[in-house]
CSV table of C-alpha atoms in Angstrom, one decimal:
chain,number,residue,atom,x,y,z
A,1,UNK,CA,0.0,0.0,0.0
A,2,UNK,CA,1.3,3.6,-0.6
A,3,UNK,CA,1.7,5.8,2.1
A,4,UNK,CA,-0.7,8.3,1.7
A,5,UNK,CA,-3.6,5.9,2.5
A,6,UNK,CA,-2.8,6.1,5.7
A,7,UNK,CA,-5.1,9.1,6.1
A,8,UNK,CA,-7.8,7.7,4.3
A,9,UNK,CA,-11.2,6.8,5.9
A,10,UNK,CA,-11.0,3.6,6.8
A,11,UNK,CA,-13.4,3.3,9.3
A,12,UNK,CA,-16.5,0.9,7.9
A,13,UNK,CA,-13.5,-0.8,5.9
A,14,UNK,CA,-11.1,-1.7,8.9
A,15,UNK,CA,-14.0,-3.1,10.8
A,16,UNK,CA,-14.8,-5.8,8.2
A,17,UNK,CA,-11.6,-7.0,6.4
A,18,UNK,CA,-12.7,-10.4,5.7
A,19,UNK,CA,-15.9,-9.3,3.5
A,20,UNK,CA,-12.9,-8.5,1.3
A,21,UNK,CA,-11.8,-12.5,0.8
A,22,UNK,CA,-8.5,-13.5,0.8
A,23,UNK,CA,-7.2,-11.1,-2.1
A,24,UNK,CA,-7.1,-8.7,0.5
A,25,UNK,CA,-6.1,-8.2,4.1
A,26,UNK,CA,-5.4,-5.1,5.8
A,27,UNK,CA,-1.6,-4.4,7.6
A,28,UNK,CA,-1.9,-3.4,11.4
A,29,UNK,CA,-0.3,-0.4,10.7
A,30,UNK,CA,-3.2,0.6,9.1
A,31,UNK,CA,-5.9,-0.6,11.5
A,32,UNK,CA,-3.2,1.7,14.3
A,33,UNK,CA,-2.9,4.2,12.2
A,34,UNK,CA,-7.3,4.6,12.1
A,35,UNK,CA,-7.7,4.1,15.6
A,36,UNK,CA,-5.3,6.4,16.4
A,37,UNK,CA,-6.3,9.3,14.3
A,38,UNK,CA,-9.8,8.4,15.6
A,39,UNK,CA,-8.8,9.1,19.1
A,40,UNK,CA,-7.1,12.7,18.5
A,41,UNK,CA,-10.4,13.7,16.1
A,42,UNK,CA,-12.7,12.2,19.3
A,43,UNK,CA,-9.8,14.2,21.7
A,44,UNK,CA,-9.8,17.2,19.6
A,45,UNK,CA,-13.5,17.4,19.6
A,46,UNK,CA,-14.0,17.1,23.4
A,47,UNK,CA,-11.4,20.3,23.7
A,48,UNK,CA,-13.7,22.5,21.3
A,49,UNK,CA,-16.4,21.5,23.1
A,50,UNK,CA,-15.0,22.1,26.8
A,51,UNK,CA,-13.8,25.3,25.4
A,52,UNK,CA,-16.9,26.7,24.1
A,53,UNK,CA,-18.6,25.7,27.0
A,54,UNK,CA,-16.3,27.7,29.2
A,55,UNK,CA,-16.8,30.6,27.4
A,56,UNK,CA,-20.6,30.7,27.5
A,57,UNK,CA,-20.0,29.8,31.3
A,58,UNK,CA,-17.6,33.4,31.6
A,59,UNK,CA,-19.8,34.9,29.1
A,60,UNK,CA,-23.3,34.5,31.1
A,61,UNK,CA,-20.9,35.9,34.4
A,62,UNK,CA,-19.9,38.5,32.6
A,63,UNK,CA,-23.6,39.7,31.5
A,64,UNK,CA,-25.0,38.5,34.8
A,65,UNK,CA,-22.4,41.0,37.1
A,66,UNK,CA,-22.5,43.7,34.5
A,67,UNK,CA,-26.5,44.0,34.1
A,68,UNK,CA,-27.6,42.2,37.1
A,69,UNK,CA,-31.2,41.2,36.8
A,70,UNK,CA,-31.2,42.4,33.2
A,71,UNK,CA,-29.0,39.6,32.1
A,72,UNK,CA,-31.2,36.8,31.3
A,73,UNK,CA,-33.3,38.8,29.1
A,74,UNK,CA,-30.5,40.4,27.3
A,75,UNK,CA,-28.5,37.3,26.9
A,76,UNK,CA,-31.9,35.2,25.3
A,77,UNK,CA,-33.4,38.4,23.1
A,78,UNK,CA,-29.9,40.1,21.9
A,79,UNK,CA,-29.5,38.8,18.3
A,80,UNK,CA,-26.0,39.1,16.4
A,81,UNK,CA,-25.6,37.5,13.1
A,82,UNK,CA,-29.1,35.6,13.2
A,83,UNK,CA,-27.8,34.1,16.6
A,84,UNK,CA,-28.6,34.6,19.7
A,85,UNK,CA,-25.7,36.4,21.3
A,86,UNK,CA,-24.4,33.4,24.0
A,87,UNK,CA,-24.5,31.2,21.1
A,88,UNK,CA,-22.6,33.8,18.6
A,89,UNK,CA,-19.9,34.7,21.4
A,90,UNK,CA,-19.1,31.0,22.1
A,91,UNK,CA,-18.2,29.9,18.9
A,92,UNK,CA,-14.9,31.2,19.2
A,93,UNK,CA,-11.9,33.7,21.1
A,94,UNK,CA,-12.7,36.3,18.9
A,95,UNK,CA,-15.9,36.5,18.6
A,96,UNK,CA,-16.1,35.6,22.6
A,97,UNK,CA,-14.1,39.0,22.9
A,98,UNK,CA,-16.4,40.9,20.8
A,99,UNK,CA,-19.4,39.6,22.8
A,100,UNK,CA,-17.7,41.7,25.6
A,101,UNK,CA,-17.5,45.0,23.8
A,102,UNK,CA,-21.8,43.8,23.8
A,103,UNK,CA,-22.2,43.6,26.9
A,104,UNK,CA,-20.1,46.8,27.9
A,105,UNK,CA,-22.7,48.9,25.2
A,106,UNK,CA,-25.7,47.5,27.4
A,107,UNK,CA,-24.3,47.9,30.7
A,108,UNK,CA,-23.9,51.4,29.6
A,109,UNK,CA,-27.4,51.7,28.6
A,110,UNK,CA,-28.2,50.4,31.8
A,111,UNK,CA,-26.3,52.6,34.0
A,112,UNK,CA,-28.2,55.2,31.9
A,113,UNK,CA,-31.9,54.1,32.4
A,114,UNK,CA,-30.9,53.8,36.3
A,115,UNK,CA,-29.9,57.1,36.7
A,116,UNK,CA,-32.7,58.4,34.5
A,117,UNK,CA,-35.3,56.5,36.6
A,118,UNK,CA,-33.7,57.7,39.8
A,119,UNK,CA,-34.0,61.7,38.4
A,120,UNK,CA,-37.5,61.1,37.8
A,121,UNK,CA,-37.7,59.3,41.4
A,122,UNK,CA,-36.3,62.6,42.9
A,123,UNK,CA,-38.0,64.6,41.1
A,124,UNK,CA,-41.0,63.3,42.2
A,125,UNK,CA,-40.3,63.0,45.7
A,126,UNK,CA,-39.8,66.9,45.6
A,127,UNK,CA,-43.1,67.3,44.0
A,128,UNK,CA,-44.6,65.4,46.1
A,129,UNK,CA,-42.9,67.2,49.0
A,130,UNK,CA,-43.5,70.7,48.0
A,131,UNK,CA,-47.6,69.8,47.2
A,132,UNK,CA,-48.1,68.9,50.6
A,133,UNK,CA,-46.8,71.7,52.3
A,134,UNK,CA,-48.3,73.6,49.7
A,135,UNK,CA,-51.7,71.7,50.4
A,136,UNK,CA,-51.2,71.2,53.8
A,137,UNK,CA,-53.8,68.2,53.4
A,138,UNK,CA,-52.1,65.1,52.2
A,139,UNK,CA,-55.5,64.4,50.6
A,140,UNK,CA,-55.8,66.9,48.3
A,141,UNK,CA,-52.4,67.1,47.6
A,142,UNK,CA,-52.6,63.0,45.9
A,143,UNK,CA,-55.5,64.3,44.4
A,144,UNK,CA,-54.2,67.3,42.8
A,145,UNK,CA,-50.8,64.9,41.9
A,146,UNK,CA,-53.2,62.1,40.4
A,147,UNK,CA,-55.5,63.9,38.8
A,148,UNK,CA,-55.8,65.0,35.2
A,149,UNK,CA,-54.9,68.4,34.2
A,150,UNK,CA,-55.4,70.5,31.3
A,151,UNK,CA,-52.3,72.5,31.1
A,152,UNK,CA,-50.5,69.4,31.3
A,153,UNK,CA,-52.3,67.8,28.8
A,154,UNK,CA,-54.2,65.6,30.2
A,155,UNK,CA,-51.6,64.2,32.2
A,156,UNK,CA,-51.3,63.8,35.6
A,157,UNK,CA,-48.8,66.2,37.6
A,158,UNK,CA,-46.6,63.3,39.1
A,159,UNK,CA,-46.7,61.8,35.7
A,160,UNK,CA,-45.2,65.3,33.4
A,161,UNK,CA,-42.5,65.8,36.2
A,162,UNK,CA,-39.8,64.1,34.3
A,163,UNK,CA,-37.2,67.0,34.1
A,164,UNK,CA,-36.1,69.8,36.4
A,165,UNK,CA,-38.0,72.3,33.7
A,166,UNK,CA,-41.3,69.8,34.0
A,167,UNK,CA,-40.8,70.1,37.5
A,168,UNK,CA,-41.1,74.1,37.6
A,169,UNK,CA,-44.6,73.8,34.9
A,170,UNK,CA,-45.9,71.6,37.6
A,171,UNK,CA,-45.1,74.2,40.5
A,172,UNK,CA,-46.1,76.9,38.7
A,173,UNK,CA,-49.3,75.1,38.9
A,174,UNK,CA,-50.0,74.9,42.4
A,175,UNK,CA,-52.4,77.2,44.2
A,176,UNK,CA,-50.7,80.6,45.7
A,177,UNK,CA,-50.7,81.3,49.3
């Protein structure tokens, strides 16, 4: 036999040499050679397989400590490249790194909608402050926060006070004393 058969699949052929009749039998070297070139393909397989796995294991840590109970949503409803992004970053190093560079862009968004919502939260809490001493009912200060007005809009006072300058229309609205 040539050397260069000693790559060839032999697999379903090694297994049955005496289908072949007695023209043929194959040399042990071969039937080594297969076996062992099956083990470093099985070997070789395991590794990707370990190392992919890591990486979605650092990947959902990374996601989980940088967006906290955001994560699980971003990680299953982010899409890159018609994959979900846990399977996209785990395929390999580099795209594992760029999956990073994701997660930085919505931990940043986060941070943002936090400190957005806890403007509005202190906004509010001022409002709410300054309509009860204004008030000086706590009554008819939630109803004057919870109701409808018209120079709002239609909206409710607690409801427009989303900036400092919304804050100051809905003062400007309370009664004189």
């Amino acid at each position: 036999m040539k050397a260069d058969l000693v790559g060839a699949k032999l697999e379903g052929f090694l297994d049955r040499p005496t289908e072949f009749g007695h023209w043929f039998t194959v040399p042990p070297i071969l039937w080594q050679a297969a076996r062992q070139r099956e083990e470093r393909n099985r070997k070789a397989q395991a590794k990707l397989a370990e190392a992919k796995a890591a990486r979605q294991r650092k990947f959902i840590e990374a996601a989980t400590h940088a967006l906290k109970d955001e994560a699980p949503a971003w990680l299953e409803g982010k899409i890159v490249e018609g994959q979900p992004i846990l399977e996209w970053a785990s395929e390999s190093d580099d795209r594992y790194w760029k999956g990073f560079a994701q997660i930085g862009l919505a931990e940043t968004a986060r941070k943002q909608r936090v400190v957005a919502a806890e403007l509005v939260e202190d906004l509010r809490k001022r409002l709410t402050s300054t309509t009860n001493t204004a008030f000086r009912d706590p009554a008819r200060s939630q109803l004057f926060l919870n109701s409808a007005h018209p120079k709002l809009g239609g909206r409710r006072p607690i409801e427009a006070c989303g900036t400092e300058a919304d804050l100051r229309v809905v003062l400007a609205l309370l009664p004189k004393s």
